[in-house]
Short mmCIF file of N, CA and C in Angstrom, two decimals:
data_model
loop_
_atom_site.label_atom_id
_atom_site.label_comp_id
_atom_site.label_asym_id
_atom_site.label_seq_id
_atom_site.Cartn_x
_atom_site.Cartn_y
_atom_site.Cartn_z
N MET A 1 0.81 -1.29 0.00
CA MET A 1 0.04 0.08 -0.01
C MET A 1 0.78 1.29 -0.03
N LYS A 2 0.31 2.30 -0.58
CA LYS A 2 1.13 3.59 -0.61
C LYS A 2 0.56 4.51 0.46
N PRO A 3 1.23 5.54 0.85
CA PRO A 3 0.77 6.54 1.72
C PRO A 3 -0.42 7.23 1.31
N VAL A 4 -1.27 7.71 2.22
CA VAL A 4 -2.46 8.52 1.79
C VAL A 4 -2.57 9.59 2.61
N VAL A 5 -3.26 10.74 2.03
CA VAL A 5 -3.51 11.88 2.68
C VAL A 5 -4.94 12.16 2.99
N GLY A 6 -5.22 12.54 4.20
CA GLY A 6 -6.73 12.73 4.47
C GLY A 6 -6.97 13.69 5.72
N MET A 7 -8.12 13.93 6.08
CA MET A 7 -8.54 14.90 7.07
C MET A 7 -8.87 14.17 8.41
N VAL A 8 -8.52 14.56 9.46
CA VAL A 8 -8.95 14.08 10.68
C VAL A 8 -10.32 14.34 11.12
N VAL A 9 -11.23 13.37 11.25
CA VAL A 9 -12.65 13.71 11.55
C VAL A 9 -12.99 13.32 13.12
N SER A 10 -12.11 12.58 13.83
CA SER A 10 -12.27 12.19 15.16
C SER A 10 -11.02 11.96 15.92
N ASN A 11 -10.92 12.52 17.02
CA ASN A 11 -9.73 12.19 17.96
C ASN A 11 -10.11 11.95 19.37
N LYS A 12 -11.20 11.31 19.54
CA LYS A 12 -11.71 11.06 20.94
C LYS A 12 -11.07 9.92 21.60
N MET A 13 -10.27 9.10 20.84
CA MET A 13 -9.62 7.89 21.58
C MET A 13 -8.25 8.44 21.89
N GLN A 14 -7.64 7.53 22.68
CA GLN A 14 -6.34 7.73 23.19
C GLN A 14 -5.27 7.23 22.05
N LYS A 15 -4.41 7.95 21.66
CA LYS A 15 -3.51 7.65 20.65
C LYS A 15 -3.95 6.96 19.38
N SER A 16 -5.25 7.36 18.97
CA SER A 16 -5.78 6.97 17.77
C SER A 16 -6.76 8.02 17.19
N VAL A 17 -6.81 8.18 15.83
CA VAL A 17 -7.59 9.20 15.13
C VAL A 17 -8.24 8.42 14.01
N VAL A 18 -9.40 9.12 13.62
CA VAL A 18 -10.18 8.55 12.52
C VAL A 18 -9.90 9.61 11.29
N VAL A 19 -9.43 9.11 10.17
CA VAL A 19 -8.97 9.87 9.05
C VAL A 19 -9.88 9.69 7.91
N ALA A 20 -10.58 10.72 7.30
CA ALA A 20 -11.32 10.41 6.02
C ALA A 20 -10.39 10.70 4.91
N VAL A 21 -10.44 9.84 4.03
CA VAL A 21 -9.49 9.91 2.81
C VAL A 21 -10.45 10.00 1.63
N ASP A 22 -10.32 11.01 0.70
CA ASP A 22 -11.16 11.23 -0.37
C ASP A 22 -10.43 10.75 -1.63
N ARG A 23 -11.18 10.01 -2.53
CA ARG A 23 -10.59 9.75 -3.90
C ARG A 23 -11.49 10.02 -5.03
N LEU A 24 -11.01 10.39 -6.00
CA LEU A 24 -11.78 10.60 -7.29
C LEU A 24 -11.47 9.58 -8.23
N PHE A 25 -12.58 9.13 -8.94
CA PHE A 25 -12.32 8.11 -10.07
C PHE A 25 -13.36 8.46 -11.13
N HIS A 26 -13.01 8.01 -12.33
CA HIS A 26 -13.86 8.26 -13.50
C HIS A 26 -14.82 7.14 -13.72
N HIS A 27 -16.10 7.58 -13.63
CA HIS A 27 -17.22 6.61 -13.85
C HIS A 27 -17.40 6.31 -15.38
N LYS A 28 -17.18 5.09 -15.80
CA LYS A 28 -17.26 4.85 -17.16
C LYS A 28 -18.58 5.10 -17.81
N LEU A 29 -19.72 4.76 -17.18
CA LEU A 29 -21.02 4.82 -17.80
C LEU A 29 -21.54 6.33 -17.71
N TYR A 30 -21.24 7.08 -16.62
CA TYR A 30 -21.91 8.46 -16.45
C TYR A 30 -20.88 9.47 -17.09
N ASN A 31 -19.58 8.90 -17.38
CA ASN A 31 -18.50 9.79 -17.92
C ASN A 31 -18.45 11.03 -17.01
N ARG A 32 -18.45 10.81 -15.68
CA ARG A 32 -18.17 11.89 -14.70
C ARG A 32 -17.15 11.43 -13.73
N TYR A 33 -16.63 12.31 -12.98
CA TYR A 33 -15.65 12.02 -11.89
C TYR A 33 -16.64 11.83 -10.55
N VAL A 34 -16.32 10.84 -9.91
CA VAL A 34 -17.13 10.56 -8.75
C VAL A 34 -16.20 10.51 -7.45
N LYS A 35 -16.72 11.16 -6.40
CA LYS A 35 -15.82 11.36 -5.12
C LYS A 35 -16.35 10.23 -4.23
N ARG A 36 -15.43 9.39 -3.74
CA ARG A 36 -15.66 8.47 -2.53
C ARG A 36 -14.79 8.63 -1.38
N THR A 37 -15.28 8.42 -0.23
CA THR A 37 -14.69 8.78 1.00
C THR A 37 -14.44 7.29 1.79
N SER A 38 -13.24 7.21 2.28
CA SER A 38 -13.00 6.12 3.04
C SER A 38 -12.46 6.54 4.45
N LYS A 39 -12.92 5.79 5.45
CA LYS A 39 -12.45 6.32 6.81
C LYS A 39 -11.38 5.23 7.38
N PHE A 40 -10.28 5.64 7.87
CA PHE A 40 -9.17 4.79 8.40
C PHE A 40 -8.91 5.19 9.76
N MET A 41 -8.68 4.16 10.51
CA MET A 41 -8.26 4.45 12.04
C MET A 41 -6.80 4.48 11.80
N ALA A 42 -6.20 5.42 12.52
CA ALA A 42 -4.63 5.47 12.43
C ALA A 42 -4.06 5.77 13.78
N HIS A 43 -2.78 5.29 14.05
CA HIS A 43 -2.11 5.44 15.39
C HIS A 43 -1.58 6.75 15.47
N ASP A 44 -1.74 7.57 16.47
CA ASP A 44 -1.31 8.84 16.81
C ASP A 44 -0.47 8.73 18.04
N GLU A 45 0.68 8.60 17.93
CA GLU A 45 1.61 8.25 19.22
C GLU A 45 1.52 9.25 20.26
N HIS A 46 1.56 10.59 19.92
CA HIS A 46 1.76 11.58 20.94
C HIS A 46 0.49 12.47 20.95
N ASN A 47 -0.70 12.01 20.46
CA ASN A 47 -1.93 12.71 20.54
C ASN A 47 -1.73 14.08 20.01
N GLU A 48 -1.14 14.34 18.90
CA GLU A 48 -0.84 15.59 18.39
C GLU A 48 -2.14 16.18 17.45
N CYS A 49 -2.83 15.13 16.86
CA CYS A 49 -3.81 15.54 15.83
C CYS A 49 -5.13 16.18 16.53
N ASN A 50 -5.64 17.17 15.78
CA ASN A 50 -7.00 17.61 16.14
C ASN A 50 -7.92 17.43 15.01
N ILE A 51 -9.24 17.59 15.19
CA ILE A 51 -10.25 17.53 14.10
C ILE A 51 -9.88 18.70 13.19
N GLY A 52 -9.87 18.30 11.92
CA GLY A 52 -9.62 19.22 10.80
C GLY A 52 -8.22 19.24 10.22
N ASP A 53 -7.22 18.46 10.97
CA ASP A 53 -5.78 18.50 10.66
C ASP A 53 -5.80 17.74 9.27
N ARG A 54 -4.90 18.21 8.37
CA ARG A 54 -4.56 17.38 7.17
C ARG A 54 -3.35 16.62 7.40
N VAL A 55 -3.44 15.21 7.34
CA VAL A 55 -2.34 14.28 7.75
C VAL A 55 -1.92 13.36 6.67
N ARG A 56 -0.79 12.88 6.71
CA ARG A 56 -0.35 11.82 5.72
C ARG A 56 -0.15 10.54 6.61
N LEU A 57 -0.82 9.35 6.07
CA LEU A 57 -0.85 8.18 6.80
C LEU A 57 0.19 7.17 6.01
N ASP A 58 0.90 6.44 6.86
CA ASP A 58 1.74 5.40 6.27
C ASP A 58 1.19 4.01 6.73
N PRO A 59 1.16 3.02 5.82
CA PRO A 59 0.71 1.71 6.24
C PRO A 59 1.66 1.04 7.31
N SER A 60 1.15 0.12 8.13
CA SER A 60 1.95 -0.43 9.16
C SER A 60 1.47 -1.72 9.46
N ARG A 61 2.09 -2.52 10.25
CA ARG A 61 1.52 -3.77 10.69
C ARG A 61 0.19 -3.57 11.52
N PRO A 62 -0.72 -4.57 11.56
CA PRO A 62 -1.95 -4.43 12.32
C PRO A 62 -1.60 -4.04 13.78
N LEU A 63 -2.17 -2.98 14.26
CA LEU A 63 -1.97 -2.46 15.59
C LEU A 63 -3.19 -2.91 16.42
N SER A 64 -4.25 -3.05 15.89
CA SER A 64 -5.39 -3.53 16.57
C SER A 64 -6.31 -4.09 15.53
N LYS A 65 -7.67 -4.31 15.88
CA LYS A 65 -8.57 -4.94 15.00
C LYS A 65 -8.80 -4.13 13.65
N ARG A 66 -9.04 -2.74 14.00
CA ARG A 66 -9.19 -1.93 12.66
C ARG A 66 -8.09 -0.89 12.43
N LYS A 67 -7.03 -0.89 13.18
CA LYS A 67 -5.98 0.10 13.03
C LYS A 67 -4.83 -0.54 12.22
N ASN A 68 -4.61 -0.20 10.97
CA ASN A 68 -3.43 -0.60 10.26
C ASN A 68 -2.52 0.54 9.60
N TRP A 69 -2.75 1.79 10.13
CA TRP A 69 -2.01 2.92 9.60
C TRP A 69 -1.48 3.65 10.82
N VAL A 70 -0.35 4.50 10.40
CA VAL A 70 0.20 5.36 11.44
C VAL A 70 0.39 6.64 10.83
N VAL A 71 0.05 7.80 11.68
CA VAL A 71 0.21 9.13 11.23
C VAL A 71 1.57 9.44 11.08
N ALA A 72 2.05 9.69 9.73
CA ALA A 72 3.38 9.99 9.36
C ALA A 72 3.81 11.50 9.81
N GLU A 73 2.90 12.35 9.33
CA GLU A 73 3.06 13.66 9.67
C GLU A 73 1.93 14.52 9.53
N ILE A 74 1.80 15.70 10.10
CA ILE A 74 0.71 16.70 10.02
C ILE A 74 1.06 17.66 8.96
N LEU A 75 0.46 17.54 7.81
CA LEU A 75 0.60 18.48 6.78
C LEU A 75 0.08 19.78 7.08
N LYS A 76 -1.02 19.99 7.67
CA LYS A 76 -1.57 21.28 7.90
C LYS A 76 -2.44 21.29 9.01
N LYS A 77 -2.07 22.15 10.06
CA LYS A 77 -2.99 22.19 11.40
C LYS A 77 -4.28 23.05 11.20
N ALA A 78 -5.25 22.49 11.76
CA ALA A 78 -6.63 23.25 11.61
C ALA A 78 -6.57 24.43 12.38
N ARG A 79 -7.26 25.45 12.02
CA ARG A 79 -7.57 26.69 12.81
C ARG A 79 -8.64 26.37 13.77
N ILE A 80 -8.20 26.42 15.03
CA ILE A 80 -9.22 26.07 16.10
C ILE A 80 -9.88 27.38 16.62
N TYR A 81 -11.23 27.23 16.73
CA TYR A 81 -11.91 28.38 17.27
C TYR A 81 -11.92 28.51 18.68
N THR A 82 -11.48 29.68 19.19
CA THR A 82 -11.49 29.80 20.68
C THR A 82 -12.44 30.93 20.98
N PRO A 83 -13.67 30.59 21.70
CA PRO A 83 -14.60 31.60 22.03
C PRO A 83 -14.04 32.67 22.92
N PRO A 84 -14.68 33.89 22.99
CA PRO A 84 -14.21 34.93 23.77
C PRO A 84 -14.37 34.45 25.29
N SER A 85 -13.43 34.86 25.99
CA SER A 85 -13.50 34.41 27.51
C SER A 85 -14.68 34.90 28.29
N LEU A 86 -15.10 34.26 29.32
CA LEU A 86 -16.13 34.69 29.99
C LEU A 86 -15.94 35.95 30.82
N SER A 87 -14.79 36.23 31.21
CA SER A 87 -14.39 37.42 31.94
C SER A 87 -14.72 38.64 31.12
N THR A 88 -14.28 38.63 29.79
CA THR A 88 -14.58 39.78 28.97
C THR A 88 -16.08 39.95 28.72
N ALA A 89 -16.79 38.98 28.59
CA ALA A 89 -18.24 38.95 28.42
C ALA A 89 -19.04 39.45 29.58
N ARG A 90 -18.51 39.24 30.69
CA ARG A 90 -19.21 39.62 31.99
C ARG A 90 -18.88 41.09 32.04
N SER A 91 -17.72 41.56 31.87
CA SER A 91 -17.32 42.90 32.00
C SER A 91 -18.02 43.83 31.02
N GLU A 92 -18.46 43.30 29.75
CA GLU A 92 -19.15 44.12 28.88
C GLU A 92 -20.56 44.19 29.40
N SER A 93 -21.07 43.18 29.89
CA SER A 93 -22.59 43.15 30.43
C SER A 93 -22.70 44.20 31.50
N GLN A 94 -21.58 44.21 32.38
CA GLN A 94 -21.70 45.04 33.54
C GLN A 94 -21.69 46.44 33.11
N THR A 95 -20.98 46.90 32.07
CA THR A 95 -20.81 48.30 31.59
C THR A 95 -22.12 48.67 31.03
N ASP A 96 -22.85 47.72 30.41
CA ASP A 96 -24.12 48.15 29.70
C ASP A 96 -25.02 48.43 30.81
N LYS A 97 -25.12 47.66 31.95
CA LYS A 97 -25.98 48.02 32.97
C LYS A 97 -25.74 49.34 33.68
N SER A 98 -24.43 49.67 33.96
CA SER A 98 -24.10 50.83 34.54
C SER A 98 -24.38 52.17 33.63
N THR A 99 -24.44 52.06 32.39
CA THR A 99 -24.84 53.08 31.50
C THR A 99 -26.35 53.40 31.43
N GLY A 100 -27.09 52.47 32.00
CA GLY A 100 -28.55 52.65 32.00
C GLY A 100 -29.19 52.32 30.78
N GLY A 101 -28.89 51.16 30.26
CA GLY A 101 -29.43 50.67 28.91
C GLY A 101 -30.88 50.58 28.90
N GLY A 102 -31.51 50.30 30.11
CA GLY A 102 -32.89 50.14 30.15
C GLY A 102 -33.77 51.39 30.12
N SER A 103 -35.12 51.27 30.15
CA SER A 103 -35.99 52.43 30.29
C SER A 103 -36.05 52.89 31.65
N SER A 104 -36.17 54.09 31.98
CA SER A 104 -36.24 54.62 33.32
C SER A 104 -37.68 54.81 33.63
N SER A 105 -38.06 54.64 34.86
CA SER A 105 -39.50 54.91 35.35
C SER A 105 -39.58 56.31 35.97
N ALA A 106 -40.71 57.05 35.67
CA ALA A 106 -40.74 58.40 36.31
C ALA A 106 -41.66 58.49 37.43
#
């Protein structure tokens, strides 16, 4: 087998990731290119992969029932969304209250 490149779709296991590998092939009857996706479980020794990372997998001996691949390298790290911290959100809401954002009763 040759190395494959795919996208990490799950990293909820210890030292293991699930990688989705897309491939295009030409359909003879439809005369169109068709995309198929295969999911492989791969060994991630240092738990470095996150969801959305683009990785290269190398074949290896069977490491478990479904795990026959090893993450060779991370080609591109995913941009991880970090929500604004709660402390800044609280301070903004307190400044809104102090400015008298509501209606005043007479």
